[in-house]
PDB file of N, CA and C in Angstrom:
ATOM      1  N   SER X  25     -76.394 -37.234-162.624  1.00 88.00           N
ATOM      2  CA  SER X  25     -75.414 -38.049-161.901  1.00 88.00           C
ATOM      3  C   SER X  25     -74.825 -37.247-160.754  1.00 88.00           C
ATOM      4  N   THR X  26     -74.192 -37.949-159.834  1.00 91.00           N
ATOM      5  CA  THR X  26     -73.633 -37.341-158.633  1.00 91.00           C
ATOM      6  C   THR X  26     -72.152 -37.680-158.549  1.00 91.00           C
ATOM      7  N   LEU X  27     -71.343 -36.700-158.210  1.00 95.00           N
ATOM      8  CA  LEU X  27     -69.909 -36.902-158.022  1.00 95.00           C
ATOM      9  C   LEU X  27     -69.553 -36.451-156.626  1.00 95.00           C
ATOM     10  N   GLY X  28     -68.664 -37.192-155.971  1.00 96.00           N
ATOM     11  CA  GLY X  28     -68.256 -36.737-154.657  1.00 96.00           C
ATOM     12  C   GLY X  28     -67.424 -37.748-153.910  1.00 96.00           C
ATOM     13  N   THR X  29     -67.073 -37.374-152.688  1.00 97.00           N
ATOM     14  CA  THR X  29     -66.234 -38.188-151.820  1.00 97.00           C
ATOM     15  C   THR X  29     -67.104 -38.881-150.783  1.00 97.00           C
ATOM     16  N   VAL X  30     -66.848 -40.158-150.571  1.00 98.00           N
ATOM     17  CA  VAL X  30     -67.625 -40.930-149.605  1.00 98.00           C
ATOM     18  C   VAL X  30     -67.318 -40.442-148.192  1.00 98.00           C
ATOM     19  N   SER X  31     -68.367 -40.067-147.451  1.00 97.00           N
ATOM     20  CA  SER X  31     -68.171 -39.695-146.050  1.00 97.00           C
ATOM     21  C   SER X  31     -68.637 -40.810-145.122  1.00 97.00           C
ATOM     22  N   ALA X  32     -69.554 -41.669-145.586  1.00 97.00           N
ATOM     23  CA  ALA X  32     -70.025 -42.784-144.758  1.00 97.00           C
ATOM     24  C   ALA X  32     -70.614 -43.875-145.632  1.00 97.00           C
ATOM     25  N   VAL X  33     -70.496 -45.121-145.142  1.00 98.00           N
ATOM     26  CA  VAL X  33     -71.107 -46.264-145.807  1.00 98.00           C
ATOM     27  C   VAL X  33     -71.876 -47.054-144.755  1.00 98.00           C
ATOM     28  N   ASP X  34     -73.172 -47.228-144.991  1.00 97.00           N
ATOM     29  CA  ASP X  34     -74.000 -48.060-144.119  1.00 97.00           C
ATOM     30  C   ASP X  34     -74.413 -49.276-144.937  1.00 97.00           C
ATOM     31  N   SER X  35     -73.607 -50.352-144.846  1.00 96.00           N
ATOM     32  CA  SER X  35     -73.876 -51.516-145.690  1.00 96.00           C
ATOM     33  C   SER X  35     -75.134 -52.261-145.247  1.00 96.00           C
ATOM     34  N   THR X  36     -75.539 -52.087-143.991  1.00 96.00           N
ATOM     35  CA  THR X  36     -76.770 -52.731-143.506  1.00 96.00           C
ATOM     36  C   THR X  36     -77.990 -52.118-144.192  1.00 96.00           C
ATOM     37  N   ALA X  37     -78.017 -50.794-144.264  1.00 97.00           N
ATOM     38  CA  ALA X  37     -79.135 -50.090-144.901  1.00 97.00           C
ATOM     39  C   ALA X  37     -78.898 -49.876-146.395  1.00 97.00           C
ATOM     40  N   SER X  38     -77.719 -50.285-146.883  1.00 97.00           N
ATOM     41  CA  SER X  38     -77.340 -50.090-148.297  1.00 97.00           C
ATOM     42  C   SER X  38     -77.348 -48.623-148.705  1.00 97.00           C
ATOM     43  N   ILE X  39     -76.851 -47.772-147.809  1.00 97.00           N
ATOM     44  CA  ILE X  39     -76.798 -46.330-148.065  1.00 97.00           C
ATOM     45  C   ILE X  39     -75.338 -45.858-148.056  1.00 97.00           C
ATOM     46  N   VAL X  40     -74.968 -45.143-149.117  1.00 98.00           N
ATOM     47  CA  VAL X  40     -73.654 -44.507-149.184  1.00 98.00           C
ATOM     48  C   VAL X  40     -73.890 -43.002-149.100  1.00 98.00           C
ATOM     49  N   THR X  41     -73.188 -42.324-148.200  1.00 97.00           N
ATOM     50  CA  THR X  41     -73.296 -40.876-148.084  1.00 97.00           C
ATOM     51  C   THR X  41     -72.085 -40.262-148.772  1.00 97.00           C
ATOM     52  N   VAL X  42     -72.368 -39.352-149.712  1.00 97.00           N
ATOM     53  CA  VAL X  42     -71.333 -38.724-150.533  1.00 97.00           C
ATOM     54  C   VAL X  42     -71.382 -37.224-150.328  1.00 97.00           C
ATOM     55  N   LYS X  43     -70.206 -36.605-150.118  1.00 97.00           N
ATOM     56  CA  LYS X  43     -70.131 -35.141-150.024  1.00 97.00           C
ATOM     57  C   LYS X  43     -69.821 -34.613-151.417  1.00 97.00           C
ATOM     58  N   ASN X  44     -70.745 -33.832-151.974  1.00 94.00           N
ATOM     59  CA  ASN X  44     -70.566 -33.332-153.342  1.00 94.00           C
ATOM     60  C   ASN X  44     -69.709 -32.064-153.375  1.00 94.00           C
ATOM     61  N   ALA X  45     -69.532 -31.505-154.560  1.00 91.00           N
ATOM     62  CA  ALA X  45     -68.665 -30.330-154.749  1.00 91.00           C
ATOM     63  C   ALA X  45     -69.137 -29.130-153.938  1.00 91.00           C
ATOM     64  N   ASP X  46     -70.444 -29.062-153.649  1.00 94.00           N
ATOM     65  CA  ASP X  46     -70.987 -27.958-152.857  1.00 94.00           C
ATOM     66  C   ASP X  46     -70.826 -28.188-151.357  1.00 94.00           C
ATOM     67  N   GLY X  47     -70.239 -29.342-150.978  1.00 95.00           N
ATOM     68  CA  GLY X  47     -70.070 -29.661-149.570  1.00 95.00           C
ATOM     69  C   GLY X  47     -71.323 -30.226-148.937  1.00 95.00           C
ATOM     70  N   LYS X  48     -72.302 -30.587-149.776  1.00 95.00           N
ATOM     71  CA  LYS X  48     -73.569 -31.112-149.283  1.00 95.00           C
ATOM     72  C   LYS X  48     -73.512 -32.633-149.236  1.00 95.00           C
ATOM     73  N   ASP X  49     -74.029 -33.218-148.146  1.00 96.00           N
ATOM     74  CA  ASP X  49     -74.094 -34.677-148.039  1.00 96.00           C
ATOM     75  C   ASP X  49     -75.304 -35.195-148.808  1.00 96.00           C
ATOM     76  N   ILE X  50     -75.064 -36.134-149.693  1.00 95.00           N
ATOM     77  CA  ILE X  50     -76.129 -36.745-150.493  1.00 95.00           C
ATOM     78  C   ILE X  50     -76.196 -38.220-150.134  1.00 95.00           C
ATOM     79  N   GLN X  51     -77.389 -38.714-149.859  1.00 96.00           N
ATOM     80  CA  GLN X  51     -77.547 -40.139-149.550  1.00 96.00           C
ATOM     81  C   GLN X  51     -77.953 -40.897-150.813  1.00 96.00           C
ATOM     82  N   ILE X  52     -77.227 -41.973-151.069  1.00 97.00           N
ATOM     83  CA  ILE X  52     -77.455 -42.796-152.257  1.00 97.00           C
ATOM     84  C   ILE X  52     -77.789 -44.207-151.803  1.00 97.00           C
ATOM     85  N   HIS X  53     -78.900 -44.739-152.293  1.00 97.00           N
ATOM     86  CA  HIS X  53     -79.261 -46.117-151.979  1.00 97.00           C
ATOM     87  C   HIS X  53     -78.689 -47.044-153.042  1.00 97.00           C
ATOM     88  N   VAL X  54     -77.991 -48.086-152.594  1.00 97.00           N
ATOM     89  CA  VAL X  54     -77.440 -49.102-153.486  1.00 97.00           C
ATOM     90  C   VAL X  54     -78.410 -50.273-153.471  1.00 97.00           C
ATOM     91  N   ASN X  55     -78.993 -50.573-154.635  1.00 95.00           N
ATOM     92  CA  ASN X  55     -79.973 -51.654-154.710  1.00 95.00           C
ATOM     93  C   ASN X  55     -79.340 -52.897-155.342  1.00 95.00           C
ATOM     94  N   PRO X  56     -80.038 -54.024-155.359  1.00 94.00           N
ATOM     95  CA  PRO X  56     -79.440 -55.259-155.904  1.00 94.00           C
ATOM     96  C   PRO X  56     -79.041 -55.154-157.376  1.00 94.00           C
ATOM     97  N   TYR X  57     -79.584 -54.159-158.087  1.00 94.00           N
ATOM     98  CA  TYR X  57     -79.283 -54.005-159.516  1.00 94.00           C
ATOM     99  C   TYR X  57     -78.203 -52.969-159.790  1.00 94.00           C
ATOM    100  N   THR X  58     -77.732 -52.291-158.735  1.00 97.00           N
ATOM    101  CA  THR X  58     -76.685 -51.290-158.906  1.00 97.00           C
ATOM    102  C   THR X  58     -75.388 -51.973-159.328  1.00 97.00           C
ATOM    103  N   PHE X  59     -74.780 -51.467-160.417  1.00 97.00           N
ATOM    104  CA  PHE X  59     -73.497 -52.016-160.862  1.00 97.00           C
ATOM    105  C   PHE X  59     -72.388 -51.154-160.291  1.00 97.00           C
ATOM    106  N   ILE X  60     -71.525 -51.762-159.465  1.00 98.00           N
ATOM    107  CA  ILE X  60     -70.414 -51.052-158.815  1.00 98.00           C
ATOM    108  C   ILE X  60     -69.116 -51.585-159.393  1.00 98.00           C
ATOM    109  N   ARG X  61     -68.223 -50.661-159.790  1.00 97.00           N
ATOM    110  CA  ARG X  61     -66.922 -51.116-160.307  1.00 97.00           C
ATOM    111  C   ARG X  61     -65.846 -50.116-159.923  1.00 97.00           C
ATOM    112  N   LEU X  62     -64.604 -50.627-159.914  1.00 97.00           N
ATOM    113  CA  LEU X  62     -63.460 -49.738-159.752  1.00 97.00           C
ATOM    114  C   LEU X  62     -63.148 -49.141-161.109  1.00 97.00           C
ATOM    115  N   ALA X  63     -62.745 -47.893-161.158  1.00 96.00           N
ATOM    116  CA  ALA X  63     -62.366 -47.251-162.417  1.00 96.00           C
ATOM    117  C   ALA X  63     -61.294 -48.104-163.097  1.00 96.00           C
ATOM    118  N   GLY X  64     -61.471 -48.352-164.393  1.00 94.00           N
ATOM    119  CA  GLY X  64     -60.499 -49.121-165.147  1.00 94.00           C
ATOM    120  C   GLY X  64     -60.665 -50.629-165.018  1.00 94.00           C
ATOM    121  N   SER X  65     -61.692 -51.070-164.290  1.00 95.00           N
ATOM    122  CA  SER X  65     -61.926 -52.501-164.104  1.00 95.00           C
ATOM    123  C   SER X  65     -63.366 -52.834-164.473  1.00 95.00           C
ATOM    124  N   LYS X  66     -63.584 -54.037-164.938  1.00 91.00           N
ATOM    125  CA  LYS X  66     -64.949 -54.469-165.237  1.00 91.00           C
ATOM    126  C   LYS X  66     -65.472 -55.438-164.167  1.00 91.00           C
ATOM    127  N   THR X  67     -64.623 -55.746-163.184  1.00 94.00           N
ATOM    128  CA  THR X  67     -65.015 -56.675-162.136  1.00 94.00           C
ATOM    129  C   THR X  67     -66.030 -56.027-161.192  1.00 94.00           C
ATOM    130  N   PRO X  68     -67.204 -56.632-161.046  1.00 96.00           N
ATOM    131  CA  PRO X  68     -68.198 -56.047-160.141  1.00 96.00           C
ATOM    132  C   PRO X  68     -67.694 -56.001-158.699  1.00 96.00           C
ATOM    133  N   GLN X  69     -68.044 -54.923-158.004  1.00 97.00           N
ATOM    134  CA  GLN X  69     -67.704 -54.730-156.604  1.00 97.00           C
ATOM    135  C   GLN X  69     -68.999 -54.742-155.799  1.00 97.00           C
ATOM    136  N   LYS X  70     -68.847 -54.806-154.478  1.00 97.00           N
ATOM    137  CA  LYS X  70     -70.000 -54.764-153.578  1.00 97.00           C
ATOM    138  C   LYS X  70     -69.962 -53.455-152.786  1.00 97.00           C
ATOM    139  N   ILE X  71     -71.085 -53.145-152.132  1.00 97.00           N
ATOM    140  CA  ILE X  71     -71.133 -51.934-151.305  1.00 97.00           C
ATOM    141  C   ILE X  71     -70.061 -51.995-150.213  1.00 97.00           C
ATOM    142  N   THR X  72     -69.727 -53.200-149.741  1.00 96.00           N
ATOM    143  CA  THR X  72     -68.717 -53.338-148.687  1.00 96.00           C
ATOM    144  C   THR X  72     -67.308 -53.015-149.206  1.00 96.00           C
ATOM    145  N   ASP X  73     -67.142 -52.924-150.541  1.00 97.00           N
ATOM    146  CA  ASP X  73     -65.858 -52.532-151.127  1.00 97.00           C
ATOM    147  C   ASP X  73     -65.687 -51.020-151.171  1.00 97.00           C
ATOM    148  N   ILE X  74     -66.765 -50.284-150.928  1.00 97.00           N
ATOM    149  CA  ILE X  74     -66.710 -48.814-150.937  1.00 97.00           C
ATOM    150  C   ILE X  74     -66.247 -48.345-149.566  1.00 97.00           C
ATOM    151  N   LYS X  75     -65.226 -47.488-149.551  1.00 97.00           N
ATOM    152  CA  LYS X  75     -64.649 -47.016-148.290  1.00 97.00           C
ATOM    153  C   LYS X  75     -64.774 -45.496-148.178  1.00 97.00           C
ATOM    154  N   ALA X  76     -64.829 -45.009-146.947  1.00 96.00           N
ATOM    155  CA  ALA X  76     -64.820 -43.562-146.709  1.00 96.00           C
ATOM    156  C   ALA X  76     -63.566 -42.991-147.353  1.00 96.00           C
ATOM    157  N   GLY X  77     -63.718 -41.861-148.041  1.00 97.00           N
ATOM    158  CA  GLY X  77     -62.593 -41.231-148.728  1.00 97.00           C
ATOM    159  C   GLY X  77     -62.514 -41.580-150.202  1.00 97.00           C
ATOM    160  N   ASP X  78     -63.208 -42.646-150.625  1.00 97.00           N
ATOM    161  CA  ASP X  78     -63.249 -42.980-152.059  1.00 97.00           C
ATOM    162  C   ASP X  78     -63.971 -41.872-152.811  1.00 97.00           C
ATOM    163  N   TRP X  79     -63.567 -41.658-154.054  1.00 97.00           N
ATOM    164  CA  TRP X  79     -64.250 -40.691-154.914  1.00 97.00           C
ATOM    165  C   TRP X  79     -65.174 -41.493-155.818  1.00 97.00           C
ATOM    166  N   LEU X  80     -66.446 -41.115-155.828  1.00 97.00           N
ATOM    167  CA  LEU X  80     -67.427 -41.859-156.612  1.00 97.00           C
ATOM    168  C   LEU X  80     -68.044 -41.015-157.706  1.00 97.00           C
ATOM    169  N   GLY X  81     -68.246 -41.654-158.841  1.00 97.00           N
ATOM    170  CA  GLY X  81     -69.089 -41.122-159.901  1.00 97.00           C
ATOM    171  C   GLY X  81     -70.315 -42.013-159.910  1.00 97.00           C
ATOM    172  N   ILE X  82     -71.488 -41.442-159.692  1.00 97.00           N
ATOM    173  CA  ILE X  82     -72.699 -42.239-159.528  1.00 97.00           C
ATOM    174  C   ILE X  82     -73.763 -41.792-160.514  1.00 97.00           C
ATOM    175  N   ASP X  83     -74.268 -42.750-161.275  1.00 96.00           N
ATOM    176  CA  ASP X  83     -75.410 -42.509-162.146  1.00 96.00           C
ATOM    177  C   ASP X  83     -76.640 -42.782-161.295  1.00 96.00           C
ATOM    178  N   THR X  84     -77.401 -41.725-160.990  1.00 92.00           N
ATOM    179  CA  THR X  84     -78.524 -41.849-160.055  1.00 92.00           C
ATOM    180  C   THR X  84     -79.845 -41.527-160.734  1.00 92.00           C
ATOM    181  N   PHE X  85     -80.917 -41.947-160.088  1.00 89.00           N
ATOM    182  CA  PHE X  85     -82.232 -41.467-160.492  1.00 89.00           C
ATOM    183  C   PHE X  85     -83.024 -41.117-159.247  1.00 89.00           C
ATOM    184  N   ASN X  86     -83.926 -40.159-159.405  1.00 85.00           N
ATOM    185  CA  ASN X  86     -84.681 -39.617-158.286  1.00 85.00           C
ATOM    186  C   ASN X  86     -85.850 -40.532-157.945  1.00 85.00           C
ATOM    187  N   THR X  87     -86.088 -40.707-156.657  1.00 81.00           N
ATOM    188  CA  THR X  87     -87.184 -41.559-156.207  1.00 81.00           C
ATOM    189  C   THR X  87     -88.299 -40.734-155.564  1.00 81.00           C
ATOM    190  N   GLY X  88     -88.150 -39.418-155.580  1.00 85.00           N
ATOM    191  CA  GLY X  88     -89.153 -38.572-154.940  1.00 85.00           C
ATOM    192  C   GLY X  88     -88.942 -38.478-153.434  1.00 85.00           C
ATOM    193  N   THR X  89     -87.829 -39.062-152.947  1.00 85.00           N
ATOM    194  CA  THR X  89     -87.486 -38.938-151.536  1.00 85.00           C
ATOM    195  C   THR X  89     -86.144 -38.211-151.446  1.00 85.00           C
ATOM    196  N   THR X  90     -85.597 -38.096-150.239  1.00 87.00           N
ATOM    197  CA  THR X  90     -84.311 -37.423-150.073  1.00 87.00           C
ATOM    198  C   THR X  90     -83.153 -38.347-150.440  1.00 87.00           C
ATOM    199  N   VAL X  91     -83.464 -39.629-150.667  1.00 93.00           N
ATOM    200  CA  VAL X  91     -82.431 -40.606-151.016  1.00 93.00           C
ATOM    201  C   VAL X  91     -82.505 -40.901-152.509  1.00 93.00           C
ATOM    202  N   LEU X  92     -81.358 -40.825-153.197  1.00 94.00           N
ATOM    203  CA  LEU X  92     -81.307 -41.143-154.620  1.00 94.00           C
ATOM    204  C   LEU X  92     -81.007 -42.630-154.797  1.00 94.00           C
ATOM    205  N   GLU X  93     -81.477 -43.204-155.897  1.00 96.00           N
ATOM    206  CA  GLU X  93     -81.167 -44.595-156.235  1.00 96.00           C
ATOM    207  C   GLU X  93     -79.964 -44.604-157.168  1.00 96.00           C
ATOM    208  N   ALA X  94     -79.071 -45.566-156.969  1.00 97.00           N
ATOM    209  CA  ALA X  94     -77.870 -45.675-157.802  1.00 97.00           C
ATOM    210  C   ALA X  94     -78.065 -46.730-158.885  1.00 97.00           C
ATOM    211  N   ARG X  95     -77.778 -46.349-160.153  1.00 96.00           N
ATOM    212  CA  ARG X  95     -77.768 -47.317-161.258  1.00 96.00           C
ATOM    213  C   ARG X  95     -76.377 -47.901-161.414  1.00 96.00           C
ATOM    214  N   HIS X  96     -75.399 -46.996-161.521  1.00 97.00           N
ATOM    215  CA  HIS X  96     -73.991 -47.387-161.665  1.00 97.00           C
ATOM    216  C   HIS X  96     -73.156 -46.556-160.707  1.00 97.00           C
ATOM    217  N   ILE X  97     -72.124 -47.186-160.123  1.00 98.00           N
ATOM    218  CA  ILE X  97     -71.170 -46.470-159.274  1.00 98.00           C
ATOM    219  C   ILE X  97     -69.785 -46.815-159.761  1.00 98.00           C
ATOM    220  N   THR X  98     -68.980 -45.778-160.005  1.00 97.00           N
ATOM    221  CA  THR X  98     -67.570 -45.995-160.342  1.00 97.00           C
ATOM    222  C   THR X  98     -66.728 -45.457-159.200  1.00 97.00           C
ATOM    223  N   ILE X  99     -65.868 -46.325-158.649  1.00 97.00           N
ATOM    224  CA  ILE X  99     -65.006 -45.961-157.521  1.00 97.00           C
ATOM    225  C   ILE X  99     -63.641 -45.548-158.090  1.00 97.00           C
ATOM    226  N   THR X 100     -63.165 -44.367-157.698  1.00 96.00           N
ATOM    227  CA  THR X 100     -61.819 -43.920-158.092  1.00 96.00           C
ATOM    228  C   THR X 100     -60.995 -43.739-156.831  1.00 96.00           C
ATOM    229  N   ARG X 101     -59.824 -44.352-156.819  1.00 89.00           N
ATOM    230  CA  ARG X 101     -58.898 -44.195-155.695  1.00 89.00           C
ATOM    231  C   ARG X 101     -57.600 -43.625-156.198  1.00 89.00           C
ATOM    232  N   SER X 102     -56.987 -42.729-155.406  1.00 74.00           N
ATOM    233  CA  SER X 102     -55.709 -42.154-155.838  1.00 74.00           C
ATOM    234  C   SER X 102     -54.566 -43.078-155.465  1.00 74.00           C
TER     235      SER X 102
END
């Protein structure tokens, strides 16, 4: 899984860029089966609900490319 702060959201390409603890930008692809929710809520969210600065916990799987696929995304806001 990947943890980090959102640095960019490209809702057209369905790509969320997250800066991880090492300061590295990781690209995550959000697919139609990705379940997105706010922490503490069961209401599904959309990629357009993800904002720069949000902290994400992402359950990912490798696709053999530089972009990871997202299974689940949990959005945490302070």
